[in-house]
mmCIF file of C-alpha atoms in Angstrom:
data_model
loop_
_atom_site.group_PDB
_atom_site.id
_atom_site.type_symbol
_atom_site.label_atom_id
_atom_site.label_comp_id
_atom_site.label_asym_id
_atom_site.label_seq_id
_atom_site.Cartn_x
_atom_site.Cartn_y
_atom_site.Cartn_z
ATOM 1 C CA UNK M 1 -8.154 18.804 -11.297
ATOM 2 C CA UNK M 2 -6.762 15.949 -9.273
ATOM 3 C CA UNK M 3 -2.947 14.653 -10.008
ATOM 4 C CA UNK M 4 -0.168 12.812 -9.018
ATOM 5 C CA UNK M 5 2.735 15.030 -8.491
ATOM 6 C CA UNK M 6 6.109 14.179 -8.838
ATOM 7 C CA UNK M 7 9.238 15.862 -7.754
ATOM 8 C CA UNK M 8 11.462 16.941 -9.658
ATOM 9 C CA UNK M 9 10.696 16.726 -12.267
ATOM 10 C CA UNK M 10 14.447 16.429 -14.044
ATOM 11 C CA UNK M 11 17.559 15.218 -11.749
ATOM 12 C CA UNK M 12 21.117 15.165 -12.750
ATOM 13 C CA UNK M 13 23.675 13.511 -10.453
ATOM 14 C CA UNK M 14 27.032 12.275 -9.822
ATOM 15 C CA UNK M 15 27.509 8.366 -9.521
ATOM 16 C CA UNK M 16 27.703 7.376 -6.407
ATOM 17 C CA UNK M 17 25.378 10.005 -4.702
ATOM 18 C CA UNK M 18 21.643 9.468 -2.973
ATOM 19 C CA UNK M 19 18.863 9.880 -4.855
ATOM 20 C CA UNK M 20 15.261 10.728 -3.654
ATOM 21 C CA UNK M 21 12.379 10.919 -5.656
ATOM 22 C CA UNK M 22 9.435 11.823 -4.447
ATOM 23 C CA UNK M 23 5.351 11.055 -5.674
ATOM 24 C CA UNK M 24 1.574 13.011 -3.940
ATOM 25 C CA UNK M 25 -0.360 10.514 -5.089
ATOM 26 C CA UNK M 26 -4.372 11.818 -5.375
ATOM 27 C CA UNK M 27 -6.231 12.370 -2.081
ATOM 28 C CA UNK M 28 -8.071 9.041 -1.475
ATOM 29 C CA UNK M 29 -6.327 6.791 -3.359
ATOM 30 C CA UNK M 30 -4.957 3.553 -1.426
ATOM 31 C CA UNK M 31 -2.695 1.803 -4.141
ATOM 32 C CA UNK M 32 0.643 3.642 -5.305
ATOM 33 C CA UNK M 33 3.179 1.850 -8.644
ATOM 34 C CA UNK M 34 6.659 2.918 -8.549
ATOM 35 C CA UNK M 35 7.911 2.414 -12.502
ATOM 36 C CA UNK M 36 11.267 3.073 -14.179
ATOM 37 C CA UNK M 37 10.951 3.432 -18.268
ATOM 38 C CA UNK M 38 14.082 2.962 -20.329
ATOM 39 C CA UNK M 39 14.446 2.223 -23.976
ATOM 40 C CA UNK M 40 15.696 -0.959 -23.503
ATOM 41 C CA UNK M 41 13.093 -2.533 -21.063
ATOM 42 C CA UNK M 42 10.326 -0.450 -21.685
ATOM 43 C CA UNK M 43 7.873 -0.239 -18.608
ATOM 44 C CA UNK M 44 9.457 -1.921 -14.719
ATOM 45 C CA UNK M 45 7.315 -2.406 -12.371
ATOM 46 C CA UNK M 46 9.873 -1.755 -8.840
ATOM 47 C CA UNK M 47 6.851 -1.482 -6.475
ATOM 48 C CA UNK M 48 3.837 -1.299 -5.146
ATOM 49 C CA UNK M 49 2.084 -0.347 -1.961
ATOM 50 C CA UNK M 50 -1.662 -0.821 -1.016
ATOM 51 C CA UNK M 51 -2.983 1.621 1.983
ATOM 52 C CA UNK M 52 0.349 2.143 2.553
ATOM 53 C CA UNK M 53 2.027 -1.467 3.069
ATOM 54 C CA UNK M 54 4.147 -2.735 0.374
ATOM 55 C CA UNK M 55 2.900 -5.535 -1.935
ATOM 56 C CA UNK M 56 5.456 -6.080 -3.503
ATOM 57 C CA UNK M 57 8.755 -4.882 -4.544
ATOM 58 C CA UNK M 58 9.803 -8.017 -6.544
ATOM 59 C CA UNK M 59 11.343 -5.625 -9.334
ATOM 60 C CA UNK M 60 13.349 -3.199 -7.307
ATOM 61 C CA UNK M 61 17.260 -4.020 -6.377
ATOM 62 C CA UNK M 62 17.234 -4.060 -3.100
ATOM 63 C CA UNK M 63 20.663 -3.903 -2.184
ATOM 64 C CA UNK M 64 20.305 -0.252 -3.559
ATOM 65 C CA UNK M 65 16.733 1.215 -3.985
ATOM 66 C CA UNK M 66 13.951 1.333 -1.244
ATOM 67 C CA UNK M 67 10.484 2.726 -1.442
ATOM 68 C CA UNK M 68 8.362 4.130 1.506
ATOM 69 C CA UNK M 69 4.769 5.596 2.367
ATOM 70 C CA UNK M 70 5.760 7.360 5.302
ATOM 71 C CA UNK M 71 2.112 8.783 4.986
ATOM 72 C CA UNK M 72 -0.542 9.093 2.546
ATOM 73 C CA UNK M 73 0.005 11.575 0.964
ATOM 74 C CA UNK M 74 3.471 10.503 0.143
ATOM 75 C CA UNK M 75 5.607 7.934 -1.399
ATOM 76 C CA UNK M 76 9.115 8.085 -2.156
ATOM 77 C CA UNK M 77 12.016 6.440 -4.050
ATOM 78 C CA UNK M 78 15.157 6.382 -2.881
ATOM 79 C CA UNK M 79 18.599 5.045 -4.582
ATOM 80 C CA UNK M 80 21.524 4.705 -2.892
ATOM 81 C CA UNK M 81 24.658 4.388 -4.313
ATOM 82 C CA UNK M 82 23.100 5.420 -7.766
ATOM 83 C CA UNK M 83 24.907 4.133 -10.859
ATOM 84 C CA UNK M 84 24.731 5.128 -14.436
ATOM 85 C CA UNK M 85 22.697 2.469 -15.736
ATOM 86 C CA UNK M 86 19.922 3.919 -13.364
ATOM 87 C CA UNK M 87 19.313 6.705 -15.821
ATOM 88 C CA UNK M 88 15.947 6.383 -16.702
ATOM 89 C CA UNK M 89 12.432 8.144 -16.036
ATOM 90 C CA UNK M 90 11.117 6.793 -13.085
ATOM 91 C CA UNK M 91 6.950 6.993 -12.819
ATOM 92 C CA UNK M 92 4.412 7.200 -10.110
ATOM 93 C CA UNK M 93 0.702 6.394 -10.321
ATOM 94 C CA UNK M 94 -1.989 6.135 -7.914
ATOM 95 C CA UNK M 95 -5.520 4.312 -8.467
ATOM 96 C CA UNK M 96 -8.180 3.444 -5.708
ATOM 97 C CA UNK M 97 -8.918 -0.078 -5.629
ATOM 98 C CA UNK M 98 -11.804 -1.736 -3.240
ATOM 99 C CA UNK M 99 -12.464 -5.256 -4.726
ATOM 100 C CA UNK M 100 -12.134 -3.420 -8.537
ATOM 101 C CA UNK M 101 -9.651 -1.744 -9.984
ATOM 102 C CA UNK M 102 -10.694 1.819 -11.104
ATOM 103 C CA UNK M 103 -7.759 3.645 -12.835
ATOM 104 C CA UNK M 104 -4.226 4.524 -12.619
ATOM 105 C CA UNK M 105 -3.149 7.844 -12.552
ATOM 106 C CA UNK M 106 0.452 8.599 -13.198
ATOM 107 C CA UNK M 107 2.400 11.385 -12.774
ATOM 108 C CA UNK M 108 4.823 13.080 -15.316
ATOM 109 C CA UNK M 109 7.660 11.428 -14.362
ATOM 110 C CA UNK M 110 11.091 12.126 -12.950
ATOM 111 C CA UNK M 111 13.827 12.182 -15.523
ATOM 112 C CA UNK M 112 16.848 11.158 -13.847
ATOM 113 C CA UNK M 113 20.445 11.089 -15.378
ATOM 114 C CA UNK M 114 23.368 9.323 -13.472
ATOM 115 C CA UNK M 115 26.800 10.867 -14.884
ATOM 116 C CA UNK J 1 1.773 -15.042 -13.384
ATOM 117 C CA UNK J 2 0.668 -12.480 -15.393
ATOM 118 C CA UNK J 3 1.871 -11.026 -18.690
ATOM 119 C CA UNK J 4 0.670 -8.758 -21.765
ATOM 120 C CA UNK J 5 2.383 -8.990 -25.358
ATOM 121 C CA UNK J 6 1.744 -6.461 -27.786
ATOM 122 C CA UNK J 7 2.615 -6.019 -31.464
ATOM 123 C CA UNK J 8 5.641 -4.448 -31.527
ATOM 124 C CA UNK J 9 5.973 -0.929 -33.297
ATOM 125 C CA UNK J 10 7.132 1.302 -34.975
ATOM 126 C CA UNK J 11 3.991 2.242 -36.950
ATOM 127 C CA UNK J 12 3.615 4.995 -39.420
ATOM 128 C CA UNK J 13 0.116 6.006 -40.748
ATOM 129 C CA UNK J 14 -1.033 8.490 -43.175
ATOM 130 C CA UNK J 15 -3.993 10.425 -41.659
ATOM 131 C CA UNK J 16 -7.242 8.867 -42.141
ATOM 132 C CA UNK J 17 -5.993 5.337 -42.281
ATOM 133 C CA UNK J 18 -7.205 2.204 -39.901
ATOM 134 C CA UNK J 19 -4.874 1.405 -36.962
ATOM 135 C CA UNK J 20 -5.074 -1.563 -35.247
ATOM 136 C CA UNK J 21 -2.312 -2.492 -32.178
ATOM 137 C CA UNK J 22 -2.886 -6.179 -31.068
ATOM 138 C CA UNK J 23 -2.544 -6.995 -27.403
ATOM 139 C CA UNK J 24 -2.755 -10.693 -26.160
ATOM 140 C CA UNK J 25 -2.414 -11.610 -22.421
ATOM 141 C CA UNK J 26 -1.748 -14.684 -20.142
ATOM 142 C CA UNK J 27 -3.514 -14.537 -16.608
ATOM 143 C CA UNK J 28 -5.007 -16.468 -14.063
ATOM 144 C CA UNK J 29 -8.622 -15.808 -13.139
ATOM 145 C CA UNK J 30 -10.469 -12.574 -14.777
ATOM 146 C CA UNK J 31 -8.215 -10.089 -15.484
ATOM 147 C CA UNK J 32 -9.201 -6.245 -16.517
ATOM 148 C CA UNK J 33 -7.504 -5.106 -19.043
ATOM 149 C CA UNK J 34 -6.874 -1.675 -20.528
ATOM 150 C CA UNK J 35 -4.701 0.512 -22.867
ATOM 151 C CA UNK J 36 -3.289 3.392 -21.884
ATOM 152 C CA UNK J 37 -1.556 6.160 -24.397
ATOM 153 C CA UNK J 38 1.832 8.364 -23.741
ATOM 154 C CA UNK J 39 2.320 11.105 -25.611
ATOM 155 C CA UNK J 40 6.011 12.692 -25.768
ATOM 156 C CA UNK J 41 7.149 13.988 -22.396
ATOM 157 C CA UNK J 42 4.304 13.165 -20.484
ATOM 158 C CA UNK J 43 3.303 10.374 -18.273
ATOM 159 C CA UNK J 44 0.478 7.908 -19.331
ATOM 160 C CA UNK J 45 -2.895 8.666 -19.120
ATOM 161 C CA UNK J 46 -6.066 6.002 -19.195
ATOM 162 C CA UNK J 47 -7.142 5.625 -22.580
ATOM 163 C CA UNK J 48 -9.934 2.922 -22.158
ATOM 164 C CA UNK J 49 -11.013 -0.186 -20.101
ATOM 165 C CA UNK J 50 -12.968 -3.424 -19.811
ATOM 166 C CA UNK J 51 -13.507 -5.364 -17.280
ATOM 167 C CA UNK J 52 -15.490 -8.681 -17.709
ATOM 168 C CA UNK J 53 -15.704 -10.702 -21.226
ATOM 169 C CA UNK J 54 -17.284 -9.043 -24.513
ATOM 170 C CA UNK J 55 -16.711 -5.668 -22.401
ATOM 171 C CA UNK J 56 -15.998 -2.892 -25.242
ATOM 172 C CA UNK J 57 -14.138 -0.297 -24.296
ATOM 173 C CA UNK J 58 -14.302 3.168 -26.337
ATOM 174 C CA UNK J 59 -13.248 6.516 -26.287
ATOM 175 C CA UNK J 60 -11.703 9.328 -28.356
ATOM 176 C CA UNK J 61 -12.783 6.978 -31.546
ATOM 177 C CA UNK J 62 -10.543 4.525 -30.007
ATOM 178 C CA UNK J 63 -12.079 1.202 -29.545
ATOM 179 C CA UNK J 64 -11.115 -2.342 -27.827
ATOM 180 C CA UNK J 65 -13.231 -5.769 -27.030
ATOM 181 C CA UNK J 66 -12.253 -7.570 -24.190
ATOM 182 C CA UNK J 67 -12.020 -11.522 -25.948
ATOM 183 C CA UNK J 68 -11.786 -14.113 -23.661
ATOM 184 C CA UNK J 69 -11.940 -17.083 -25.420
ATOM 185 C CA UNK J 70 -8.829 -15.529 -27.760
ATOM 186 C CA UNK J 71 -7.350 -13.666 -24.624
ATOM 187 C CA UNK J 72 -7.090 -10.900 -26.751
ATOM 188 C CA UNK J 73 -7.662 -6.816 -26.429
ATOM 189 C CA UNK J 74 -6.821 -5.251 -29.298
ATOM 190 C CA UNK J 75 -7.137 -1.779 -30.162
ATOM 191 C CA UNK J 76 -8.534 -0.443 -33.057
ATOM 192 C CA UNK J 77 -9.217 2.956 -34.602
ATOM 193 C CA UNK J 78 -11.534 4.004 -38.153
ATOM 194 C CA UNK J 79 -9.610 7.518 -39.082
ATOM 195 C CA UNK J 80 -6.687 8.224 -37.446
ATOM 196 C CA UNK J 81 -5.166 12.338 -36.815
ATOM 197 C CA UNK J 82 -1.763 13.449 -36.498
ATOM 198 C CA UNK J 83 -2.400 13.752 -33.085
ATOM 199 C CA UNK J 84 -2.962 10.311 -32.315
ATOM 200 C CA UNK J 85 1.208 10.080 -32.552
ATOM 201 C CA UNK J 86 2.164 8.457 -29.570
ATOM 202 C CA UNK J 87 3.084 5.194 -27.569
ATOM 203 C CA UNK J 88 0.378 2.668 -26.776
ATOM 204 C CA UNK J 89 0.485 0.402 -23.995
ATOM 205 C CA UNK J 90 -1.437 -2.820 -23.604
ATOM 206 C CA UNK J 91 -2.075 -3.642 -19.875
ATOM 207 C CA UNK J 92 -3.688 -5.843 -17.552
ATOM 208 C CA UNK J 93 -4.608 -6.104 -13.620
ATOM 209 C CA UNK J 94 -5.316 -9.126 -12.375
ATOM 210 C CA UNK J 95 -7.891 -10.269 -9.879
ATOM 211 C CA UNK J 96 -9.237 -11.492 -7.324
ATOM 212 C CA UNK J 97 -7.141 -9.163 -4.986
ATOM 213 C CA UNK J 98 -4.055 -8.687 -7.343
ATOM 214 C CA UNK J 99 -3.987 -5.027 -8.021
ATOM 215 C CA UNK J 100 -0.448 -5.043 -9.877
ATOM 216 C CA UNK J 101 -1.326 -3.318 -13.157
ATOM 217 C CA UNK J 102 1.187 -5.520 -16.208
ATOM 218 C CA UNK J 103 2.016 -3.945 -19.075
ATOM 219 C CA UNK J 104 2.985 -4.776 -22.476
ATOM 220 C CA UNK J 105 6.620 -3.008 -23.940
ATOM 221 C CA UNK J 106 4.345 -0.334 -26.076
ATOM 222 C CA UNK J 107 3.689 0.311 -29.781
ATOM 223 C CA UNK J 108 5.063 3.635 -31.163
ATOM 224 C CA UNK J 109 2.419 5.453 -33.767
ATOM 225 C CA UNK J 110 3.471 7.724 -36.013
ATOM 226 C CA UNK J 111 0.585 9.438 -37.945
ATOM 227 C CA UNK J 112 1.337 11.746 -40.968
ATOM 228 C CA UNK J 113 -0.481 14.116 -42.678
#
C-alpha cells in the first residue's frame, strides 16, 4: 500500500535549535507540497517542488526555513533558528501530475513543538 | 490568483441528518477542484474530485457538482454516521500547468448519535 512517509513523526525542541523534517514521497510521483497546519491559519502552503525543482516557495520564511529534493525519493524541511510560534504540524504530500492533476497524497504529519 | 472559501464550521449533526459544507472558489482558467477529509490525528486523505464543469464527484455517500457558472463545489451528504466526524477541506488546483493544490480553512463536523 503506497504512502508518503514522514519522519518523525512528533518533535520537541529547544528554541533556537535546527530542525529537520523529513518526507518519502510515493515512488513515481514528480510533485511534492510542504504544509504547516495551525489553529490559527489553518492549512500554509510553504512549498512546492515539481520533478524535483522548486515552484515555488512563496509561503515559506526564508530567512529561516529551506526545503530540498536532494533526490526523489526525498524531500526535506529544514528550520533554522526555530522559534516558538513554529509549533505546528507540518504536512507532506505527493501527487503525479502530467498535464492533469491526479491526487495528493499526504503523509501523517510531523507534530513539532518549539519550547 | 487562486483561492477557495468554505463555510466556516463548527457543525454538529445528529446521525441520519443532511450535511451540506459549501465551497466557492476564485480562479483563472479551469480549475479542478476537490474535497478532501481529516480525521483526528491523521493527515488528509482524497475524498472526491471533478475536473471539468457539471463533473459530479461521489464517494462514501459523499457527493459534490463541480458548478461553473456559480463557481461553486459544495459537498453534500443524505444520512450522515458518527464516523463522518471530521474536518473537511474545500480545495482547488489550478490549470493549465499550475499544480499548486489551494485550500479552503476547513469545516469541523461533529456527528452524534
Amino acid at each position: 500500500d503506497a504512502r508518503v512517509t514522514q519522519t518523525p513523526r512528533h518533535k520537541v525542541t529547544e528554541m533556537g535549535q535546527e530542525v529537520t523534517m523529513r518526507c518519502q514521497p510515493i515512488l513515481g510521483h514528480n510533485t511534492v507540497f510542504w504544509y504547516r497546519q495551525t489553529m490559527m491559519q489553518g492549512l500554509e502552503l510553504l512549498a512546492y517542488f515539481r520533478n524535483r525543482a522548486p515552484l515555488d516557495d512563496s509561503g515559506m520564511p526564508k530567512d529561516r526555513f529551506s526545503a530540498e529534493m536532494p533526490d526523489a525519493t526525498l524531500a526535506t524541511l529544514k528550520i533554522q533558528p526555530s522559534e516558538p510560534r513554529d509549533s505546528a504540524v507540518y504536512f507532506c504530500a505527493s501527487g503525479r501530475t502530467e498535464g492533469e492533476w491526479t491526487e495528493a497524497f499526504f503523509g501523517q504529519g510531523t507534530r513539532l513543538t518549539v519550547v | 490568483g487562486n483561492s477557495v472559501t468554505q463555510m466556516e464550521g463548527p457543525v454538529t449533526l445528529s446521525e441520519e441528518a443532511f450535511l451540506t459544507i459549501n465551497c466557492t472558489y476564485t480562479a483563472t482558467g479551469y480549475p479542478s477542484l476537490f474535497w478532501y477529509v481529516q480525521y483526528p490525528g491523521e493527515g488528509l486523505q482524497l475524498l472526491l474530485k471533478a475536473t471539468k464543469a457539471d463533473d459530479k464527484g461521489s464517494n462514501k455517500g459523499f457527493e459534490a457538482t463541480y458548478r461553473k457558472e456559480t463557481t461553486s463545489f459544495h459537498l453534500e451528504k443524505g444520512s450522515v454516521q458518527v464516523s463522518d466526524s471530521a474536518v473537511y477541506f474545500c480545495a482547488l488546483a489550478g490549470r493549465p500547468n499550475d499544480y499548486k493544490l489551494s485550500f479552503g480553512a476547513g469545516t469541523t463536523v461533529t456527528v452524534r448519535a
